[in-house]
Amino acid sequence: MRRLIVLAATTLAALSATVVPASAKIDSGQGLVGENNDLMVTLFGFAILLAIPAFAGLASLLQWRLDKRKYARLAAARQRKATSDKRLGW
């Protein structure tokens, strides 16, 4: 419990120290790339619409490949276990 209190206090102190410089910066609402216009916002939205399904597809492909390897490894282990009793003796 003591660690949690110390962690919460440290986090609160670090966040309060960084809020002041961030809120004091006045740049007329410009972002990192300058003024935003409708085209930039639209293209960013389209990029998000394409990135999320692409990420889901790549993650599914990766999961499929990993499952394929796992099932092949399990099948090989089953095969080794099934043939191990035939190798007994001289």
PDB file of C-alpha atoms in Angstrom:
ATOM      1  CA  MET A   1       0.000   0.000   0.000  1.00  0.00           C
ATOM      2  CA  ARG A   2       2.888   2.315   0.802  1.00  0.00           C
ATOM      3  CA  ARG A   3       4.391   1.746  -2.659  1.00  0.00           C
ATOM      4  CA  LEU A   4       1.095   2.676  -4.282  1.00  0.00           C
ATOM      5  CA  ILE A   5       0.916   5.944  -2.367  1.00  0.00           C
ATOM      6  CA  VAL A   6       4.521   6.805  -3.245  1.00  0.00           C
ATOM      7  CA  LEU A   7       3.894   5.932  -6.895  1.00  0.00           C
ATOM      8  CA  ALA A   8       0.733   8.050  -7.016  1.00  0.00           C
ATOM      9  CA  ALA A   9       2.489  11.019  -5.398  1.00  0.00           C
ATOM     10  CA  THR A  10       5.456  10.758  -7.757  1.00  0.00           C
ATOM     11  CA  THR A  11       3.190  10.520 -10.787  1.00  0.00           C
ATOM     12  CA  LEU A  12       1.127  13.509  -9.652  1.00  0.00           C
ATOM     13  CA  ALA A  13       4.274  15.574  -9.064  1.00  0.00           C
ATOM     14  CA  ALA A  14       5.729  14.675 -12.473  1.00  0.00           C
ATOM     15  CA  LEU A  15       2.489  15.466 -14.285  1.00  0.00           C
ATOM     16  CA  SER A  16       1.999  18.772 -12.482  1.00  0.00           C
ATOM     17  CA  ALA A  17       5.573  19.791 -13.343  1.00  0.00           C
ATOM     18  CA  THR A  18       5.007  19.173 -17.055  1.00  0.00           C
ATOM     19  CA  VAL A  19       1.547  20.746 -17.322  1.00  0.00           C
ATOM     20  CA  VAL A  20       2.723  24.286 -16.704  1.00  0.00           C
ATOM     21  CA  PRO A  21       5.163  24.528 -19.643  1.00  0.00           C
ATOM     22  CA  ALA A  22       2.680  22.854 -21.974  1.00  0.00           C
ATOM     23  CA  SER A  23      -0.152  25.221 -21.105  1.00  0.00           C
ATOM     24  CA  ALA A  24       2.093  28.312 -21.186  1.00  0.00           C
ATOM     25  CA  LYS A  25       3.101  27.710 -24.799  1.00  0.00           C
ATOM     26  CA  ILE A  26       1.056  29.964 -27.054  1.00  0.00           C
ATOM     27  CA  ASP A  27       1.210  29.128 -30.755  1.00  0.00           C
ATOM     28  CA  SER A  28      -2.230  30.200 -31.980  1.00  0.00           C
ATOM     29  CA  GLY A  29      -3.549  26.639 -31.942  1.00  0.00           C
ATOM     30  CA  GLN A  30      -1.114  25.317 -34.532  1.00  0.00           C
ATOM     31  CA  GLY A  31      -0.070  21.701 -34.360  1.00  0.00           C
ATOM     32  CA  LEU A  32       3.311  20.153 -35.051  1.00  0.00           C
ATOM     33  CA  VAL A  33       2.936  20.500 -38.832  1.00  0.00           C
ATOM     34  CA  GLY A  34       1.555  24.030 -38.888  1.00  0.00           C
ATOM     35  CA  GLU A  35      -1.950  25.220 -39.586  1.00  0.00           C
ATOM     36  CA  ASN A  36      -4.489  22.562 -40.365  1.00  0.00           C
ATOM     37  CA  ASN A  37      -6.847  22.850 -43.276  1.00  0.00           C
ATOM     38  CA  ASP A  38      -9.741  20.697 -44.453  1.00  0.00           C
ATOM     39  CA  LEU A  39      -7.604  18.655 -46.832  1.00  0.00           C
ATOM     40  CA  MET A  40      -5.104  17.725 -44.113  1.00  0.00           C
ATOM     41  CA  VAL A  41      -7.862  16.643 -41.730  1.00  0.00           C
ATOM     42  CA  THR A  42      -9.580  14.617 -44.468  1.00  0.00           C
ATOM     43  CA  LEU A  43      -6.383  12.845 -45.483  1.00  0.00           C
ATOM     44  CA  PHE A  44      -5.599  12.075 -41.854  1.00  0.00           C
ATOM     45  CA  GLY A  45      -9.057  10.568 -41.436  1.00  0.00           C
ATOM     46  CA  PHE A  46      -8.597   8.423 -44.546  1.00  0.00           C
ATOM     47  CA  ALA A  47      -5.208   7.276 -43.256  1.00  0.00           C
ATOM     48  CA  ILE A  48      -6.808   6.160 -40.004  1.00  0.00           C
ATOM     49  CA  LEU A  49      -9.601   4.400 -41.913  1.00  0.00           C
ATOM     50  CA  LEU A  50      -6.996   2.449 -43.875  1.00  0.00           C
ATOM     51  CA  ALA A  51      -4.536   1.846 -41.026  1.00  0.00           C
ATOM     52  CA  ILE A  52      -6.932   0.162 -38.610  1.00  0.00           C
ATOM     53  CA  PRO A  53      -8.111  -2.611 -40.992  1.00  0.00           C
ATOM     54  CA  ALA A  54      -4.550  -3.057 -42.270  1.00  0.00           C
ATOM     55  CA  PHE A  55      -3.304  -3.547 -38.714  1.00  0.00           C
ATOM     56  CA  ALA A  56      -6.129  -5.986 -37.945  1.00  0.00           C
ATOM     57  CA  GLY A  57      -5.358  -7.943 -41.118  1.00  0.00           C
ATOM     58  CA  LEU A  58      -1.636  -8.131 -40.392  1.00  0.00           C
ATOM     59  CA  ALA A  59      -2.271  -9.173 -36.796  1.00  0.00           C
ATOM     60  CA  SER A  60      -4.655 -11.901 -37.978  1.00  0.00           C
ATOM     61  CA  LEU A  61      -2.111 -13.120 -40.525  1.00  0.00           C
ATOM     62  CA  LEU A  62       0.585 -13.240 -37.855  1.00  0.00           C
ATOM     63  CA  GLN A  63      -1.720 -15.133 -35.485  1.00  0.00           C
ATOM     64  CA  TRP A  64      -2.593 -17.626 -38.234  1.00  0.00           C
ATOM     65  CA  ARG A  65       1.084 -18.310 -38.965  1.00  0.00           C
ATOM     66  CA  LEU A  66       1.892 -18.738 -35.268  1.00  0.00           C
ATOM     67  CA  ASP A  67      -1.041 -21.142 -34.806  1.00  0.00           C
ATOM     68  CA  LYS A  68       0.068 -23.100 -37.852  1.00  0.00           C
ATOM     69  CA  ARG A  69       3.543 -23.536 -36.337  1.00  0.00           C
ATOM     70  CA  LYS A  70       2.070 -24.514 -32.975  1.00  0.00           C
ATOM     71  CA  TYR A  71      -0.186 -27.188 -34.460  1.00  0.00           C
ATOM     72  CA  ALA A  72       2.676 -28.579 -36.550  1.00  0.00           C
ATOM     73  CA  ARG A  73       4.845 -28.803 -33.438  1.00  0.00           C
ATOM     74  CA  LEU A  74       2.056 -30.555 -31.505  1.00  0.00           C
ATOM     75  CA  ALA A  75       1.460 -33.003 -34.359  1.00  0.00           C
ATOM     76  CA  ALA A  76       5.183 -33.825 -34.498  1.00  0.00           C
ATOM     77  CA  ALA A  77       5.234 -34.429 -30.749  1.00  0.00           C
ATOM     78  CA  ARG A  78       2.195 -36.714 -31.046  1.00  0.00           C
ATOM     79  CA  GLN A  79       3.879 -38.612 -33.867  1.00  0.00           C
ATOM     80  CA  ARG A  80       7.082 -39.038 -31.861  1.00  0.00           C
ATOM     81  CA  LYS A  81       5.120 -40.301 -28.885  1.00  0.00           C
ATOM     82  CA  ALA A  82       3.158 -42.772 -31.029  1.00  0.00           C
ATOM     83  CA  THR A  83       6.296 -44.245 -32.594  1.00  0.00           C
ATOM     84  CA  SER A  84       8.407 -44.264 -29.439  1.00  0.00           C
ATOM     85  CA  ASP A  85       6.977 -47.578 -28.167  1.00  0.00           C
ATOM     86  CA  LYS A  86       8.044 -49.345 -31.390  1.00  0.00           C
ATOM     87  CA  ARG A  87      11.705 -48.508 -30.826  1.00  0.00           C
ATOM     88  CA  LEU A  88      12.088 -50.482 -27.597  1.00  0.00           C
ATOM     89  CA  GLY A  89      14.388 -53.445 -27.289  1.00  0.00           C
ATOM     90  CA  TRP A  90      17.404 -54.462 -29.279  1.00  0.00           C
TER      91      TRP A  90
END
